[in-house]
Amino acid sequence: MITIDVIGQLIPNPMTMLAQLCSTLVLFLFVKKFLWTSVTKFLDARSAAMQMDLKQSAEAKKEAEADRETARAEVRQARETSRRILEKVKDESEALRTSIVNQAKKEAELKIEAADRAIEAQKKQAHDEMVQEMVSVAMAAAEKLMSEKSDAQDDAKIIEEYVREVKGQA
């Protein structure tokens, strides 16, 4: 069977322990003498750089917030300006539309009046021509009656005959 010295394994050798403590002390003194100041300076510089970066990032954040607020204000102002412009354009277009419609109505009324005057003139001309024609017909009928002196029955026959002649020509 195998025998294992458990207590000897758990408790270290005092000489080995003393050698390890001395070597650790020598290393500590070596680091303290040659490296401690440069490492401390490096860590302080690194800490200062980190603090500077934090300050710069905080300032950049503040500037970004200010820029964001400025941009929001500009967007609000642009929206208000565009709304006012749209209202102005809408009002102007409505006024222009009303003006165009009124002008078109006036022109239409003038054309209707001119057409009415032309129609009245044509009616008058047609009436005048009809009166003239009636006078001509009456004169022709009277001439025919006068040329043939006869009684009332003959006059009626002559007029009927003349009317048929006129209808046949028309």
mmCIF file of C-alpha atoms in Angstrom:
data_model
loop_
_atom_site.group_PDB
_atom_site.id
_atom_site.type_symbol
_atom_site.label_atom_id
_atom_site.label_comp_id
_atom_site.label_asym_id
_atom_site.label_seq_id
_atom_site.Cartn_x
_atom_site.Cartn_y
_atom_site.Cartn_z
ATOM 1 C CA MET A 1 0.000 0.000 0.000
ATOM 2 C CA ILE A 2 0.980 3.501 -0.546
ATOM 3 C CA THR A 3 1.539 5.778 2.333
ATOM 4 C CA ILE A 4 1.000 9.436 1.922
ATOM 5 C CA ASP A 5 2.171 11.973 4.428
ATOM 6 C CA VAL A 6 -0.818 14.327 4.422
ATOM 7 C CA ILE A 7 0.440 16.666 7.142
ATOM 8 C CA GLY A 8 3.796 17.048 5.451
ATOM 9 C CA GLN A 9 2.055 17.996 2.248
ATOM 10 C CA LEU A 10 -0.221 20.568 3.969
ATOM 11 C CA ILE A 11 2.443 22.398 5.965
ATOM 12 C CA PRO A 12 5.186 23.928 3.813
ATOM 13 C CA ASN A 13 8.855 23.740 4.530
ATOM 14 C CA PRO A 14 9.915 26.834 6.588
ATOM 15 C CA MET A 15 13.117 27.311 4.583
ATOM 16 C CA THR A 16 11.263 27.293 1.266
ATOM 17 C CA MET A 17 8.767 29.684 2.688
ATOM 18 C CA LEU A 18 11.505 32.030 3.869
ATOM 19 C CA ALA A 19 13.202 31.920 0.458
ATOM 20 C CA GLN A 20 9.944 32.743 -1.258
ATOM 21 C CA LEU A 21 9.266 35.666 1.078
ATOM 22 C CA CYS A 22 12.778 37.032 0.495
ATOM 23 C CA SER A 23 12.467 36.786 -3.274
ATOM 24 C CA THR A 24 9.059 38.477 -3.115
ATOM 25 C CA LEU A 25 10.579 41.260 -0.988
ATOM 26 C CA VAL A 26 13.450 41.699 -3.431
ATOM 27 C CA LEU A 27 10.996 41.886 -6.349
ATOM 28 C CA PHE A 28 8.843 44.382 -4.449
ATOM 29 C CA LEU A 29 11.828 46.613 -3.677
ATOM 30 C CA PHE A 30 13.052 46.362 -7.282
ATOM 31 C CA VAL A 31 9.618 47.374 -8.599
ATOM 32 C CA LYS A 32 9.391 50.171 -5.987
ATOM 33 C CA LYS A 33 12.824 51.539 -6.798
ATOM 34 C CA PHE A 34 12.801 51.347 -10.619
ATOM 35 C CA LEU A 35 9.231 50.996 -11.868
ATOM 36 C CA TRP A 36 6.872 52.500 -9.293
ATOM 37 C CA THR A 37 7.305 56.178 -10.261
ATOM 38 C CA SER A 38 7.058 55.557 -14.001
ATOM 39 C CA VAL A 39 4.028 53.259 -13.561
ATOM 40 C CA THR A 40 2.412 55.809 -11.242
ATOM 41 C CA LYS A 41 3.088 58.592 -13.774
ATOM 42 C CA PHE A 42 1.684 56.429 -16.561
ATOM 43 C CA LEU A 43 -1.448 55.614 -14.555
ATOM 44 C CA ASP A 44 -1.865 59.272 -13.536
ATOM 45 C CA ALA A 45 -1.473 60.359 -17.162
ATOM 46 C CA ARG A 46 -3.948 57.700 -18.248
ATOM 47 C CA SER A 47 -6.370 58.811 -15.535
ATOM 48 C CA ALA A 48 -5.963 62.463 -16.584
ATOM 49 C CA ALA A 49 -6.537 61.497 -20.233
ATOM 50 C CA MET A 50 -9.652 59.565 -19.261
ATOM 51 C CA GLN A 51 -10.895 62.520 -17.217
ATOM 52 C CA MET A 52 -10.209 64.811 -20.185
ATOM 53 C CA ASP A 53 -12.082 62.426 -22.495
ATOM 54 C CA LEU A 54 -14.987 62.349 -20.051
ATOM 55 C CA LYS A 55 -15.059 66.165 -19.904
ATOM 56 C CA GLN A 56 -14.875 66.423 -23.690
ATOM 57 C CA SER A 57 -17.610 63.862 -24.128
ATOM 58 C CA ALA A 58 -19.777 65.717 -21.589
ATOM 59 C CA GLU A 59 -19.145 68.983 -23.463
ATOM 60 C CA ALA A 60 -19.858 67.284 -26.784
ATOM 61 C CA LYS A 61 -23.056 65.895 -25.314
ATOM 62 C CA LYS A 62 -24.081 69.376 -24.147
ATOM 63 C CA GLU A 63 -23.260 70.812 -27.575
ATOM 64 C CA ALA A 64 -25.206 68.008 -29.235
ATOM 65 C CA GLU A 65 -28.205 68.723 -26.990
ATOM 66 C CA ALA A 66 -27.931 72.434 -27.796
ATOM 67 C CA ASP A 67 -27.643 71.638 -31.509
ATOM 68 C CA ARG A 68 -30.619 69.307 -31.265
ATOM 69 C CA GLU A 69 -32.704 72.013 -29.581
ATOM 70 C CA THR A 70 -31.568 74.527 -32.189
ATOM 71 C CA ALA A 71 -32.499 72.080 -34.950
ATOM 72 C CA ARG A 72 -35.880 71.461 -33.340
ATOM 73 C CA ALA A 73 -36.492 75.203 -33.125
ATOM 74 C CA GLU A 74 -35.468 75.605 -36.772
ATOM 75 C CA VAL A 75 -37.776 72.744 -37.789
ATOM 76 C CA ARG A 76 -40.650 74.336 -35.861
ATOM 77 C CA GLN A 77 -39.902 77.678 -37.466
ATOM 78 C CA ALA A 78 -39.678 76.056 -40.915
ATOM 79 C CA ARG A 79 -42.995 74.300 -40.345
ATOM 80 C CA GLU A 80 -44.618 77.569 -39.284
ATOM 81 C CA THR A 81 -43.123 79.386 -42.259
ATOM 82 C CA SER A 82 -44.255 76.681 -44.674
ATOM 83 C CA ARG A 83 -47.739 76.731 -43.110
ATOM 84 C CA ARG A 84 -47.924 80.504 -43.554
ATOM 85 C CA ILE A 85 -46.673 80.222 -47.130
ATOM 86 C CA LEU A 86 -49.232 77.536 -47.897
ATOM 87 C CA GLU A 87 -52.022 79.665 -46.412
ATOM 88 C CA LYS A 88 -50.846 82.670 -48.412
ATOM 89 C CA VAL A 89 -50.676 80.629 -51.626
ATOM 90 C CA LYS A 90 -54.108 79.182 -50.896
ATOM 91 C CA ASP A 91 -55.565 82.652 -50.317
ATOM 92 C CA GLU A 92 -53.889 84.027 -53.440
ATOM 93 C CA SER A 93 -55.052 81.097 -55.546
ATOM 94 C CA GLU A 94 -58.594 81.492 -54.205
ATOM 95 C CA ALA A 95 -58.510 85.213 -55.037
ATOM 96 C CA LEU A 96 -57.121 84.448 -58.485
ATOM 97 C CA ARG A 97 -59.773 81.787 -59.049
ATOM 98 C CA THR A 98 -62.500 84.210 -57.973
ATOM 99 C CA SER A 99 -61.066 86.897 -60.234
ATOM 100 C CA ILE A 100 -60.902 84.521 -63.196
ATOM 101 C CA VAL A 101 -64.448 83.286 -62.568
ATOM 102 C CA ASN A 102 -65.761 86.870 -62.271
ATOM 103 C CA GLN A 103 -63.931 87.903 -65.421
ATOM 104 C CA ALA A 104 -65.297 84.857 -67.270
ATOM 105 C CA LYS A 105 -68.813 85.709 -66.060
ATOM 106 C CA LYS A 106 -68.429 89.293 -67.254
ATOM 107 C CA GLU A 107 -67.144 88.133 -70.634
ATOM 108 C CA ALA A 108 -69.991 85.627 -70.910
ATOM 109 C CA GLU A 109 -72.525 88.333 -70.011
ATOM 110 C CA LEU A 110 -71.011 90.656 -72.625
ATOM 111 C CA LYS A 111 -71.152 87.910 -75.252
ATOM 112 C CA ILE A 112 -74.731 87.080 -74.295
ATOM 113 C CA GLU A 113 -75.659 90.763 -74.524
ATOM 114 C CA ALA A 114 -73.939 91.032 -77.920
ATOM 115 C CA ALA A 115 -75.746 87.886 -79.090
ATOM 116 C CA ASP A 116 -79.065 89.278 -77.795
ATOM 117 C CA ARG A 117 -78.429 92.540 -79.666
ATOM 118 C CA ALA A 118 -77.553 90.590 -82.807
ATOM 119 C CA ILE A 119 -80.714 88.500 -82.449
ATOM 120 C CA GLU A 120 -82.815 91.633 -81.910
ATOM 121 C CA ALA A 121 -81.212 93.244 -84.957
ATOM 122 C CA GLN A 122 -81.911 90.129 -87.031
ATOM 123 C CA LYS A 123 -85.509 90.028 -85.740
ATOM 124 C CA LYS A 124 -85.964 93.700 -86.619
ATOM 125 C CA GLN A 125 -84.430 93.140 -90.023
ATOM 126 C CA ALA A 126 -86.639 90.081 -90.613
ATOM 127 C CA HIS A 127 -89.680 92.073 -89.413
ATOM 128 C CA ASP A 128 -88.771 94.977 -91.674
ATOM 129 C CA GLU A 129 -88.279 92.582 -94.605
ATOM 130 C CA MET A 130 -91.598 90.895 -93.804
ATOM 131 C CA VAL A 131 -93.383 94.261 -93.643
ATOM 132 C CA GLN A 132 -91.719 95.264 -96.885
ATOM 133 C CA GLU A 133 -92.788 91.989 -98.479
ATOM 134 C CA MET A 134 -96.320 92.422 -97.156
ATOM 135 C CA VAL A 135 -96.436 95.928 -98.602
ATOM 136 C CA SER A 136 -95.129 94.584 -101.903
ATOM 137 C CA VAL A 137 -97.739 91.824 -101.888
ATOM 138 C CA ALA A 138 -100.500 94.251 -100.980
ATOM 139 C CA MET A 139 -99.360 96.648 -103.702
ATOM 140 C CA ALA A 140 -99.198 93.881 -106.258
ATOM 141 C CA ALA A 141 -102.640 92.644 -105.219
ATOM 142 C CA ALA A 142 -103.988 96.174 -105.369
ATOM 143 C CA GLU A 143 -102.515 96.681 -108.839
ATOM 144 C CA LYS A 144 -104.076 93.477 -110.046
ATOM 145 C CA LEU A 145 -107.409 94.479 -108.581
ATOM 146 C CA MET A 146 -107.198 97.898 -110.078
ATOM 147 C CA SER A 147 -106.213 96.629 -113.460
ATOM 148 C CA GLU A 148 -109.249 94.410 -113.614
ATOM 149 C CA LYS A 149 -112.227 96.275 -112.363
ATOM 150 C CA SER A 150 -114.818 93.856 -111.281
ATOM 151 C CA ASP A 151 -117.169 92.993 -108.486
ATOM 152 C CA ALA A 152 -116.369 91.659 -104.981
ATOM 153 C CA GLN A 153 -116.545 88.002 -106.050
ATOM 154 C CA ASP A 154 -114.109 88.559 -108.832
ATOM 155 C CA ASP A 155 -111.853 90.457 -106.441
ATOM 156 C CA ALA A 156 -111.841 87.502 -104.007
ATOM 157 C CA LYS A 157 -111.015 85.078 -106.834
ATOM 158 C CA ILE A 158 -108.218 87.294 -108.097
ATOM 159 C CA ILE A 159 -106.747 87.586 -104.577
ATOM 160 C CA GLU A 160 -106.941 83.807 -104.023
ATOM 161 C CA GLU A 161 -105.274 83.231 -107.361
ATOM 162 C CA TYR A 162 -102.556 85.730 -106.526
ATOM 163 C CA VAL A 163 -101.959 84.069 -103.128
ATOM 164 C CA ARG A 164 -101.542 80.672 -104.864
ATOM 165 C CA GLU A 165 -99.049 82.239 -107.259
ATOM 166 C CA VAL A 166 -97.065 83.702 -104.385
ATOM 167 C CA LYS A 167 -97.142 80.354 -102.499
ATOM 168 C CA GLY A 168 -95.970 78.580 -105.616
ATOM 169 C CA GLN A 169 -92.970 80.932 -105.921
ATOM 170 C CA ALA A 170 -92.003 80.603 -102.294
#
